[in-house]
Amino acid sequence: MARGRAGDGGERPRSRGPQGDDRPRGRGDRQDAPGRRPTTGGRRPFPDERRPGADDRRAPQDDRRPDGGGRRPSPAERGREAPGSARRTSRDSAQGPRGRTRDGSDGHRGRDGGEGYRSAREDGGRRPPPRGPRQGGGRPPVPPRPPLVLRLGNPRRRINIGLIGMTFVLSIFAGRLIQMQGLDSKVYEAAAVDQRQQTEEIQAKRGSITDVNGHDLAVTVEAREIAIDPTKVPEEVRGKVAALLARHLGKDERELAAKLARVDTRYQLLARDVEPVVATRLLKEPIPSLTATETYRRVYPGGDLAGSLIGFVGDEKSGLAGMEQARDSVLAGRDGEVRMETGRDGLRIPMTSSQRTPPVDGRDVRLTIDRDIQWAAQKAIAEQTRKSGASSGTVIVMDVRTAQIIAMANAPELDLANWRKAPESHYVNRAAAEVFEPGSTNKVITAAAALEAGVVEPGTVFHVKDNIQCADRVLRDAHAHPPQNMTFQQAVAESSNVATVMAARKVGSQGLYEMLKAFGFGTRPGGGVPGAEAGLLPDYKTWSGSQSCTVAYGQGVSVTALQMASVYQTIANGGVKIEPQIVAGTTDAAGRFVPAPPGKQTRVTSEETAKEISTMLEAAVSAEGTGELAAIPGYRVAGKTGTANRYDAELGRYDGYTASFVGFTPADAPRLVVLSVLQNPKNGHFGGQLAAPVFKDVMTFAIKSRKIPPTGSAASPVRTRAGQ
């Protein structure tokens, strides 16, 4: 049965599906009867069927066409069309230029690029379904094709993406907020408190340094630091303010004016260590933004008394030299502080808490120095240094029984009131730090080595010339004399170099070296003496041929004045060496005095050897010895002169002399040791001539000050010459 058109009541044609199979059409495929509103029958309307304003997007096209039957004609139906039919199969015949139909209407291009829908007239009089209800039978005008509009996609999707982005950003802020206010709240709270809190230091009061009797050698007193804010001083009044400050502070007006001109800073220190009375008067003057901060300053009542021994304190309130530096941890104490909350203006915020840590004041240090004997020693060595034209001088006074240092004087001495203006060479405590070759004062060690070894006795006789061959050198006595017989005791009294070398050869280099070590040569003495040096003692294995001889009388080794004084303290103490002491004790936290432990004791020689050497040294101060000028009427004095070639480190060669004398009294019951040294004197150079008088002056004052009476005993008869 031939398939008719849907409008002719024939069998409904089947449309081809995607796979080409025929399937029944739905209700939407039928042609509505005249007078009824055409429907699309469940399909999307064709462009001409759309109402004005409807969505202009094209739906996917299928194989149906609006040819009255609601489908595209099949090839068989197209073949049955009569020749000459109005249907055109050629695009060019159906459309004019730019795809328009010949009657001027727009053609519609199909999905496969073919022709658009033909007009009803060319399609056998069939019209496409009207767009709306029929109202009069006329064809509605075809609206113009709208312009192509670029669509941005579904707005709901854009909103969702925006919400996701906002959620992510807000989650970051929320996490940071939780971290700051929850996890790290204590950290930020502490940081905020630190920004508000201001810490002010409460300076601890430095402890005092006193002599053995409690007299102040260094003391701390209240003072003020004067500062100003230069930005608050108008330019037109700076000159007047500078003049006013200079008058009160005793400073240069131009220096103060320069500080006031520093408007790039809000703090300018004008003066330190200002007395409180002066600061009070200054604050009453009409000077803007002037402040006075409470502090302390170090005062040295004795001026240059034991200056290089005591040392000084710097601007940072720490010791820089001498005892101030050596005992700084004891003297300084511990600073306190106060913490308070302040505003931007630096003023304390009312009703806020404050924390105060009180300072711990420093403890006092009591030295073994006797202020009066120290003064006498400084006076004597300063006068002799000036008279002799020496470059420097040293005096040490030591207690025989305790090895406590009673005086340690240097010339020139450091003036502690003006230490900033003094040369740095004055900062050195020469008595403990300056090394020199001792000369003949060292002969007591050779004598001790020979007596301890048993190779000589005080009465041993030597045939002594005024010279002796030692390796490639000829060594001589200080004074020329014919060959003579001389007891060992006489050799020590007259300070014979030749006889001393002859005794040293009996001992040997190793025995002499070991005795020098036992007396403390080559090692730093203990006892806390600041700046103490070890001197120089080469190993005996390195001694040259001549050095094995010169060491016997004090050339070729280097010592300090403190070391040499310790040697004679050992002899005077019966052969027992005590470590020198400079600190008598300190105060505890309650202010009670705590004495220092005694110095370490070491036996160096036997008591018998020490007494024999003491007898020899007493003869050296007699009329027959070299130290006659050291004799003190009424007292038995034992001592030894020393005259040595002086090695100048700056010149790199020997230049000048070192004159010295060291001894003790009473010789039969020793109480005090005094050593005097003059470096590079110009008016004379012998120790008996220059240093012995200093010994006498200082020892005389010391025994009177200490109320040491003479023993009243007479010196034992001494065999000084052979054949007596």
XYZ file of C-alpha atoms in Angstrom:
724
model
C 0.000 0.000 0.000
C 1.470 3.304 -1.020
C 2.476 5.513 1.838
C 0.577 8.774 1.788
C 1.124 11.900 3.575
C 0.034 12.323 7.089
C -2.307 15.090 6.046
C -4.053 12.825 3.454
C -5.105 10.269 6.038
C -2.737 7.647 4.735
C -0.581 5.430 6.816
C 1.666 7.353 9.057
C 5.176 7.275 7.668
C 7.989 6.021 9.908
C 11.016 8.131 10.490
C 14.476 6.697 10.605
C 16.224 6.562 13.844
C 19.904 7.006 14.348
C 20.544 3.479 13.069
C 18.223 3.874 10.058
C 15.417 1.709 11.490
C 11.800 2.739 10.999
C 9.906 3.478 14.138
C 6.417 4.829 14.628
C 6.045 8.469 15.001
C 4.592 9.896 18.095
C 1.664 12.089 18.522
C 3.710 15.089 17.936
C 4.247 14.103 14.293
C 0.691 14.437 13.204
C -0.578 17.452 11.270
C -3.087 19.323 13.295
C -6.434 19.878 11.708
C -7.276 23.308 10.400
C -8.377 25.636 13.082
C -6.357 23.982 15.764
C -3.101 25.309 17.173
C -0.267 23.445 15.642
C 1.958 21.602 18.076
C 5.418 20.312 17.810
C 4.447 16.948 19.060
C 7.248 16.585 21.579
C 9.981 17.888 19.373
C 11.806 21.125 19.531
C 10.253 23.771 17.296
C 11.958 24.760 14.103
C 13.290 28.264 13.857
C 10.192 29.517 12.035
C 7.955 27.976 14.644
C 9.432 29.808 17.541
C 7.627 32.658 19.115
C 9.296 36.038 19.172
C 11.623 36.298 22.157
C 12.046 32.569 22.523
C 15.453 31.009 23.009
C 17.310 31.391 19.730
C 19.732 28.601 20.264
C 19.447 25.853 17.719
C 18.593 22.413 18.895
C 20.341 19.468 17.379
C 18.731 18.764 14.020
C 17.357 15.413 13.029
C 16.186 14.195 9.635
C 12.740 15.831 9.838
C 11.894 18.952 7.842
C 8.868 21.242 8.036
C 7.366 20.057 4.703
C 3.810 19.681 5.942
C 4.354 16.074 6.927
C 6.640 16.980 9.693
C 9.527 14.989 8.161
C 12.121 15.097 5.458
C 10.870 13.502 2.239
C 12.334 10.164 1.479
C 14.355 9.636 -1.693
C 11.426 7.713 -3.224
C 9.076 10.559 -2.568
C 11.518 13.016 -3.983
C 11.770 10.874 -7.037
C 7.990 10.876 -7.573
C 7.834 14.595 -7.703
C 6.809 15.845 -11.091
C 9.368 17.403 -13.276
C 9.179 21.093 -13.088
C 8.143 21.030 -9.538
C 8.932 24.086 -7.505
C 11.297 22.027 -5.315
C 14.867 22.739 -6.124
C 17.695 20.462 -5.262
C 20.356 22.919 -6.077
C 21.418 25.472 -3.532
C 22.093 27.995 -6.226
C 18.578 27.716 -7.639
C 16.913 28.019 -4.242
C 19.006 30.847 -2.877
C 20.380 34.044 -4.103
C 23.575 35.693 -2.956
C 24.626 35.170 0.679
C 22.112 32.324 1.099
C 18.890 34.294 0.556
C 15.955 32.854 -1.371
C 14.812 34.353 -4.602
C 11.806 35.953 -3.040
C 14.116 37.714 -0.654
C 13.486 35.665 2.485
C 16.251 34.156 4.529
C 17.080 30.584 3.822
C 17.960 28.160 6.663
C 20.914 25.920 6.338
C 20.455 22.395 7.546
C 22.791 20.447 9.756
C 24.486 18.822 6.786
C 25.186 22.112 5.052
C 22.337 21.690 2.510
C 19.621 24.083 1.599
C 17.409 25.708 4.144
C 13.692 25.447 4.214
C 12.101 26.433 0.974
C 9.205 28.796 0.756
C 5.719 27.439 0.835
C 5.196 28.467 -2.762
C 8.101 26.389 -4.024
C 7.134 23.500 -1.806
C 3.907 22.709 -3.568
C 1.814 25.261 -1.764
C 2.463 23.761 1.607
C 3.299 26.181 4.387
C 5.195 25.472 7.514
C 3.133 25.320 10.655
C 2.153 28.771 11.918
C 3.871 30.127 14.996
C 0.754 30.818 16.940
C -2.963 30.441 16.734
C -4.347 31.354 13.397
C -5.976 34.743 13.293
C -7.204 35.416 9.835
C -5.253 32.888 7.813
C -2.492 35.261 6.776
C 1.134 34.218 7.174
C 2.825 36.046 10.030
C 5.874 38.060 9.136
C 9.167 36.306 9.614
C 11.286 38.195 12.160
C 14.827 39.064 11.171
C 17.557 36.756 12.357
C 18.986 38.079 15.628
C 22.705 38.853 15.797
C 25.045 36.193 17.138
C 25.589 36.711 20.887
C 28.503 35.119 22.792
C 27.136 33.237 25.780
C 29.342 32.801 28.901
C 27.827 29.603 30.066
C 25.542 28.658 32.854
C 25.389 31.439 35.497
C 24.667 28.896 38.218
C 27.995 27.246 37.543
C 29.774 30.607 37.800
C 28.082 31.298 41.101
C 29.092 27.899 42.435
C 32.720 28.442 41.436
C 32.705 31.860 43.083
C 31.240 30.425 46.251
C 33.896 27.711 46.342
C 36.646 30.326 45.912
C 35.207 32.529 48.632
C 34.881 29.532 50.938
C 38.552 28.646 50.383
C 39.745 32.185 51.105
C 37.543 32.508 54.177
C 38.780 29.144 55.435
C 42.355 30.481 55.287
C 41.375 33.526 57.312
C 39.473 31.341 59.763
C 42.463 29.015 60.194
C 44.792 31.940 60.792
C 42.318 33.393 63.286
C 42.160 30.082 65.149
C 45.942 29.919 65.211
C 46.338 33.462 66.538
C 43.503 33.461 69.079
C 43.602 29.813 70.018
C 46.885 28.029 69.505
C 49.335 30.966 69.655
C 47.342 33.313 71.843
C 49.886 33.154 74.670
C 52.740 33.982 72.313
C 51.054 37.083 70.930
C 49.894 38.090 74.375
C 53.470 37.937 75.605
C 54.676 39.902 72.573
C 52.101 42.595 73.246
C 53.171 42.803 76.876
C 56.809 43.093 75.826
C 55.938 46.024 73.588
C 54.287 47.797 76.474
C 56.843 46.881 79.090
C 59.951 48.920 79.645
C 62.908 47.589 81.602
C 65.040 49.921 83.654
C 68.313 48.702 85.105
C 68.989 49.146 88.800
C 72.733 49.333 89.136
C 74.386 47.352 91.895
C 76.789 49.154 94.165
C 80.350 48.015 93.565
C 82.262 46.679 96.541
C 85.132 48.569 98.118
C 88.836 47.766 98.064
C 90.523 48.404 101.385
C 93.946 47.963 102.887
C 94.688 45.416 105.583
C 93.352 47.772 108.270
C 90.099 48.566 106.441
C 91.121 51.945 105.028
C 89.469 52.645 101.679
C 91.665 52.391 98.628
C 88.735 52.284 96.172
C 85.148 53.117 97.099
C 81.818 53.627 95.301
C 79.691 56.754 95.846
C 76.454 58.042 94.351
C 76.621 60.064 91.169
C 74.436 61.292 88.313
C 74.517 60.991 84.539
C 73.303 64.177 82.857
C 71.558 63.780 79.498
C 69.348 65.915 77.250
C 66.987 65.636 74.283
C 68.519 67.991 71.673
C 65.307 68.096 69.624
C 63.564 69.937 72.475
C 66.167 72.723 72.628
C 65.303 75.572 70.222
C 68.098 76.629 67.941
C 68.036 80.234 69.095
C 68.805 79.278 72.732
C 71.402 76.546 72.180
C 74.301 78.920 72.803
C 72.917 80.053 76.137
C 72.128 76.491 77.200
C 75.642 75.328 76.271
C 77.195 78.128 78.310
C 74.987 77.291 81.270
C 75.870 73.588 81.120
C 79.586 74.320 80.765
C 79.553 76.481 83.879
C 77.948 73.782 86.048
C 79.661 70.718 84.595
C 83.118 72.213 84.102
C 83.257 71.128 80.453
C 84.155 72.871 77.228
C 81.322 75.030 75.924
C 82.006 74.185 72.276
C 81.843 70.472 73.013
C 78.453 70.860 74.680
C 77.166 73.088 71.864
C 78.076 70.391 69.345
C 76.084 67.848 71.335
C 73.072 70.142 71.481
C 73.197 70.490 67.698
C 72.675 66.737 67.270
C 68.976 66.984 66.438
C 69.074 63.604 64.715
C 68.883 61.909 68.119
C 66.613 62.295 71.105
C 69.230 61.297 73.663
C 72.605 62.898 74.166
C 74.806 62.119 77.161
C 76.406 65.273 78.468
C 78.413 64.142 81.506
C 79.082 61.147 83.720
C 80.001 60.888 87.382
C 78.414 64.201 88.288
C 78.068 64.851 91.989
C 74.433 64.814 93.188
C 74.684 68.381 94.527
C 75.820 69.685 91.144
C 73.060 67.765 89.366
C 70.419 69.182 91.714
C 71.548 72.758 91.024
C 71.622 72.096 87.292
C 68.072 70.716 87.200
C 66.800 73.993 88.671
C 68.042 75.911 85.644
C 65.574 76.675 82.794
C 66.959 73.992 80.473
C 64.331 71.976 78.550
C 64.362 68.172 78.516
C 67.320 67.777 80.891
C 67.505 64.534 82.883
C 69.710 63.256 85.699
C 69.942 59.479 86.135
C 71.079 57.988 89.420
C 74.258 55.956 89.131
C 77.542 55.338 90.918
C 81.094 56.450 90.403
C 84.381 54.997 91.587
C 86.515 57.102 93.885
C 90.164 56.450 94.824
C 90.923 58.395 97.994
C 94.656 57.739 97.801
C 95.069 59.139 94.280
C 98.119 57.270 93.002
C 98.522 55.134 96.129
C 99.074 51.597 94.814
C 97.493 52.809 91.590
C 98.767 50.138 89.209
C 98.024 47.432 91.776
C 94.434 48.553 92.414
C 93.574 49.342 88.788
C 90.472 51.199 87.626
C 86.889 50.822 86.408
C 85.683 51.777 82.937
C 82.522 53.532 81.819
C 80.677 50.211 81.659
C 81.322 49.760 85.387
C 83.659 46.799 84.915
C 87.265 46.531 86.032
C 89.884 47.184 83.375
C 93.171 46.742 85.228
C 94.746 45.650 88.509
C 92.642 44.261 91.321
C 89.552 45.902 89.864
C 89.853 43.537 86.927
C 91.241 40.491 88.730
C 88.427 40.526 91.336
C 85.705 42.025 89.189
C 83.279 39.124 89.726
C 83.430 39.700 93.491
C 83.376 43.479 93.428
C 80.761 44.077 90.735
C 77.763 42.330 92.284
C 74.641 41.764 90.188
C 72.445 44.494 88.713
C 68.701 44.460 89.325
C 65.851 45.681 87.149
C 62.317 47.024 87.252
C 59.776 46.177 84.529
C 56.735 48.405 84.050
C 54.114 48.972 81.362
C 54.464 52.282 79.592
C 52.606 54.103 76.853
C 53.919 55.629 73.655
C 55.062 58.676 75.571
C 57.241 56.529 77.832
C 55.156 57.244 80.942
C 53.936 54.436 83.128
C 50.385 53.235 82.487
C 48.386 53.739 85.707
C 47.005 50.725 87.557
C 49.377 48.337 85.782
C 51.637 45.893 87.553
C 55.400 46.193 87.788
C 58.120 43.687 88.540
C 61.198 44.635 90.521
C 64.313 42.509 90.877
C 66.512 44.052 93.561
C 70.225 44.393 92.842
C 72.861 42.462 94.724
C 75.661 44.757 95.813
C 79.249 43.713 95.324
C 81.398 42.418 98.155
C 84.379 44.199 99.611
C 87.927 42.986 98.982
C 90.520 43.530 101.701
C 94.128 43.568 100.546
C 97.236 42.735 102.547
C 98.606 46.180 101.686
C 99.334 48.499 104.595
C 98.398 52.011 103.490
C 101.126 53.737 105.508
C 103.952 51.423 104.461
C 102.726 51.626 100.863
C 102.979 55.397 101.020
C 106.541 55.247 102.401
C 107.635 52.749 99.749
C 106.212 54.851 96.920
C 107.841 57.975 98.279
C 111.282 56.365 98.625
C 111.387 54.718 95.207
C 109.986 57.794 93.448
C 112.722 60.009 94.936
C 115.527 57.590 94.082
C 114.193 57.068 90.560
C 114.298 60.803 90.037
C 117.772 61.217 91.567
C 119.360 58.337 89.689
C 117.690 59.161 86.398
C 116.281 55.645 86.213
C 113.493 54.825 83.803
C 111.480 53.054 86.504
C 111.691 51.623 89.994
C 109.972 49.025 92.173
C 109.701 48.260 95.888
C 108.092 45.203 97.509
C 107.597 44.679 101.242
C 106.605 41.154 102.309
C 105.813 39.477 105.596
C 108.266 36.618 106.148
C 105.932 34.375 108.137
C 102.837 34.646 105.898
C 104.257 35.854 102.562
C 101.598 38.585 102.588
C 102.570 41.580 100.466
C 102.556 44.648 102.688
C 103.560 47.128 99.976
C 103.942 46.962 96.213
C 105.116 50.298 94.858
C 106.121 51.428 91.365
C 107.652 54.591 89.992
C 106.191 56.243 88.069
C 102.861 55.258 89.600
C 99.404 55.459 88.048
C 97.225 58.345 89.229
C 93.786 56.763 89.492
C 92.034 60.126 89.536
C 93.236 60.770 85.972
C 93.874 57.307 84.601
C 92.370 58.203 81.210
C 95.141 60.740 80.627
C 97.981 58.467 81.770
C 100.112 56.512 79.271
C 99.328 52.824 78.991
C 102.765 51.906 80.319
C 101.613 53.180 83.701
C 98.758 50.682 83.758
C 101.245 47.811 84.210
C 102.062 46.643 87.717
C 105.823 46.430 87.134
C 106.494 44.749 90.453
C 104.720 41.624 89.206
C 104.880 41.925 85.416
C 108.252 43.434 84.452
C 110.976 40.815 83.936
C 114.699 41.452 84.259
C 117.941 39.589 84.842
C 118.498 39.609 88.617
C 122.282 39.651 88.737
C 124.041 38.944 92.015
C 120.852 38.681 94.083
C 120.515 35.314 92.359
C 123.757 34.030 94.015
C 121.822 32.859 97.080
C 120.206 30.175 94.904
C 123.629 28.982 93.738
C 124.767 28.950 97.363
C 121.668 26.997 98.400
C 122.261 24.430 95.627
C 125.912 23.992 96.614
C 125.197 23.713 100.351
C 122.252 21.319 99.814
C 124.398 19.151 97.528
C 127.141 19.127 100.165
C 129.830 20.105 97.655
C 130.773 23.242 99.614
C 130.523 24.669 103.101
C 130.547 28.290 104.239
C 134.233 27.970 105.100
C 135.274 26.252 101.872
C 138.262 28.145 100.419
C 138.526 29.009 96.721
C 141.598 30.403 94.989
C 139.924 33.219 93.118
C 141.254 35.251 90.241
C 139.415 38.254 88.887
C 138.455 36.308 85.732
C 137.542 32.833 84.618
C 137.371 31.121 81.232
C 133.934 29.748 80.454
C 133.621 28.122 77.004
C 134.446 30.865 74.501
C 134.030 33.736 76.963
C 136.100 35.222 79.767
C 133.962 36.191 82.763
C 135.220 38.742 85.282
C 134.472 40.076 88.742
C 132.980 43.544 89.087
C 136.292 44.868 90.409
C 139.780 43.840 89.344
C 141.855 42.190 92.061
C 144.913 39.943 92.280
C 144.406 36.196 92.779
C 143.476 35.477 96.369
C 142.140 32.771 98.600
C 138.514 33.394 99.535
C 136.034 31.438 101.644
C 132.664 30.720 100.115
C 131.050 32.949 102.729
C 133.398 35.759 101.766
C 132.644 35.168 98.080
C 128.933 35.704 98.765
C 129.556 38.763 100.953
C 131.803 40.402 98.366
C 129.664 39.164 95.464
C 132.480 37.456 93.555
C 131.306 36.192 90.179
C 134.383 33.980 89.711
C 133.991 32.210 93.066
C 130.267 31.687 92.420
C 131.005 30.063 89.043
C 133.555 27.782 90.714
C 130.909 26.651 93.239
C 128.291 26.176 90.495
C 130.618 23.883 88.559
C 130.708 21.601 91.600
C 126.895 21.462 91.549
C 126.403 21.003 87.803
C 123.901 22.581 85.447
C 121.116 20.137 86.257
C 121.433 20.626 90.029
C 121.429 24.414 89.628
C 118.429 24.291 87.288
C 116.401 22.178 89.704
C 117.138 24.584 92.557
C 116.042 27.550 90.439
C 112.771 25.744 89.678
C 112.270 24.957 93.355
C 112.526 28.642 94.231
C 109.780 29.457 91.684
C 111.703 30.598 88.622
C 109.894 29.985 85.340
C 106.410 29.734 86.914
C 103.795 32.329 87.810
C 103.485 32.910 91.536
C 100.041 32.282 92.960
C 98.179 34.369 95.478
C 96.064 36.352 93.019
C 98.555 39.108 92.276
C 97.246 40.738 89.077
C 99.508 40.704 86.046
C 102.107 38.366 87.591
C 104.496 36.891 85.018
C 106.551 33.684 85.086
C 109.854 35.112 83.924
C 112.216 33.067 81.776
C 114.150 29.945 82.793
C 115.512 27.970 79.818
C 115.941 24.253 80.261
C 119.472 23.382 81.343
C 119.816 21.098 78.308
C 119.665 24.153 76.085
C 122.199 26.197 78.017
C 125.229 27.290 76.058
C 128.763 26.849 77.428
C 128.891 30.378 78.804
C 125.279 30.345 79.988
C 125.998 27.446 82.342
C 128.337 29.880 84.115
C 126.400 33.146 83.878
C 123.192 31.652 85.273
C 125.071 31.062 88.522
C 125.323 34.804 89.156
C 121.997 35.871 87.640
C 122.660 36.511 83.946
C 120.823 34.446 81.330
C 117.619 34.019 83.365
C 114.770 36.492 83.831
C 112.564 37.017 86.862
C 110.135 39.542 88.300
C 110.592 41.568 91.461
C 107.858 39.482 93.092
C 109.694 36.242 92.314
C 112.974 37.534 93.712
C 111.268 38.787 96.877
C 109.761 35.317 97.258
C 113.271 33.762 97.099
C 114.432 35.797 100.100
C 111.202 35.140 101.974
C 112.007 31.426 101.583
C 115.534 31.856 102.988
C 114.277 34.052 105.834
C 111.519 31.546 106.641
C 113.947 28.702 107.268
C 113.814 27.296 103.733
C 110.001 27.082 103.486
C 108.508 28.862 100.488
C 105.010 30.305 100.956
C 102.906 31.361 98.023
C 102.734 35.194 97.998
C 99.400 36.643 99.124
C 97.835 39.958 98.099
C 94.211 39.404 99.264
C 93.627 39.197 102.997
C 89.969 38.253 102.559
C 86.517 39.352 101.388
C 83.157 40.121 102.947
C 80.203 37.764 102.576
C 76.582 38.619 101.721
C 75.962 39.666 105.312
C 78.994 41.958 105.361
C 81.093 39.716 107.583
C 84.803 39.459 106.847
C 85.971 36.079 105.582
C 89.778 35.690 105.642
C 91.523 34.205 102.631
C 93.138 30.785 103.019
C 96.879 30.835 103.697
C 99.307 30.409 100.856
C 100.621 27.037 99.867
C 103.834 26.084 101.663
C 106.736 24.195 100.077
C 110.063 23.296 101.629
C 112.877 24.256 99.279
C 115.995 23.917 101.477
C 116.772 22.574 104.881
C 116.546 24.904 107.842
C 120.289 24.546 108.396
C 121.065 25.634 104.842
C 118.716 28.596 105.214
C 120.500 29.704 108.420
C 123.939 29.386 106.843
C 122.815 31.512 103.889
C 121.306 34.070 106.287
C 124.678 34.358 108.017
C 126.377 34.921 104.654
C 123.820 37.602 103.766
C 124.304 39.344 107.120
C 128.020 39.590 106.312
C 127.131 41.211 102.968
C 125.615 44.163 104.854
C 128.650 44.563 107.057
C 131.513 46.887 106.427
C 133.256 44.194 104.437
C 130.278 43.538 102.171
C 128.741 45.345 99.216
C 125.522 46.314 101.014
C 126.874 48.494 103.771
C 124.474 51.315 102.890
C 121.545 49.035 103.783
C 122.557 48.664 107.423
C 120.033 49.861 110.037
C 121.417 50.908 113.418
C 120.308 48.578 116.199
C 119.018 45.889 113.875
C 120.671 42.888 112.358
C 120.135 43.070 108.602
C 120.777 40.333 106.022
C 120.717 41.164 102.328
C 122.372 41.042 98.946
C 123.149 43.571 96.255
C 122.589 42.979 92.570
C 124.017 44.661 89.507
C 123.134 43.142 86.154
C 123.383 44.078 82.517
C 119.924 45.077 81.350
C 118.423 43.652 78.192
C 116.413 46.230 76.254
C 113.643 44.512 74.298
C 113.023 47.593 72.140
C 116.670 47.820 71.092
C 117.107 44.064 70.905
C 120.376 44.143 72.832
C 121.861 44.746 76.261
C 121.810 48.391 77.235
C 122.236 49.878 80.707
C 121.984 48.175 84.086
C 119.539 46.867 86.648
C 120.469 47.841 90.191
C 118.814 45.989 93.063
C 118.996 45.117 96.748
C 116.937 42.622 98.722
C 117.183 41.656 102.372
C 115.337 40.965 105.606
C 115.440 41.958 109.265
C 116.005 41.088 112.019
C 118.476 38.650 110.548
C 118.238 36.263 113.499
C 114.409 36.404 113.692
C 113.229 37.637 110.297
C 109.922 39.516 110.113
C 110.003 41.593 106.923
C 111.533 41.303 103.451
C 112.173 44.419 101.380
C 113.277 44.466 97.740
C 114.141 47.568 95.706
C 114.927 47.648 91.977
C 115.968 50.507 89.692
C 115.880 50.019 85.938
C 118.418 51.705 83.664
C 119.755 54.347 86.070
C 121.928 57.067 84.597
C 123.653 58.373 87.733
C 125.468 55.274 88.885
C 124.523 51.650 88.374
C 125.627 49.524 91.353
C 122.919 47.994 93.510
C 124.771 48.747 96.734
C 125.020 52.382 95.711
C 121.465 53.046 94.432
C 119.081 50.357 95.680
C 120.485 49.734 99.166
C 119.549 53.213 100.481
C 115.946 52.668 99.329
C 115.906 49.381 101.233
C 117.117 51.122 104.374
C 114.508 53.902 104.218
C 111.570 51.593 103.567
C 112.646 48.932 106.060
C 113.218 51.503 108.788
C 109.720 52.928 108.312
C 108.153 49.455 108.130
C 109.670 48.079 111.330
C 108.634 51.213 113.182
C 105.124 51.070 111.748
C 104.813 47.403 112.649
C 106.508 48.016 116.016
C 109.124 45.346 115.399
C 111.815 45.695 118.072
C 115.457 44.752 117.580
C 116.433 41.370 118.910
C 119.288 42.778 120.943
C 121.562 39.934 119.970
C 124.893 40.498 118.279
C 125.910 38.997 115.012
C 127.883 35.759 115.204
C 131.542 36.051 114.362
C 131.918 35.188 110.713
C 135.006 33.872 109.027
C 135.085 35.985 105.898
C 138.702 35.516 104.856
C 140.831 32.462 104.413
C 143.438 31.993 107.134
C 141.409 33.835 109.793
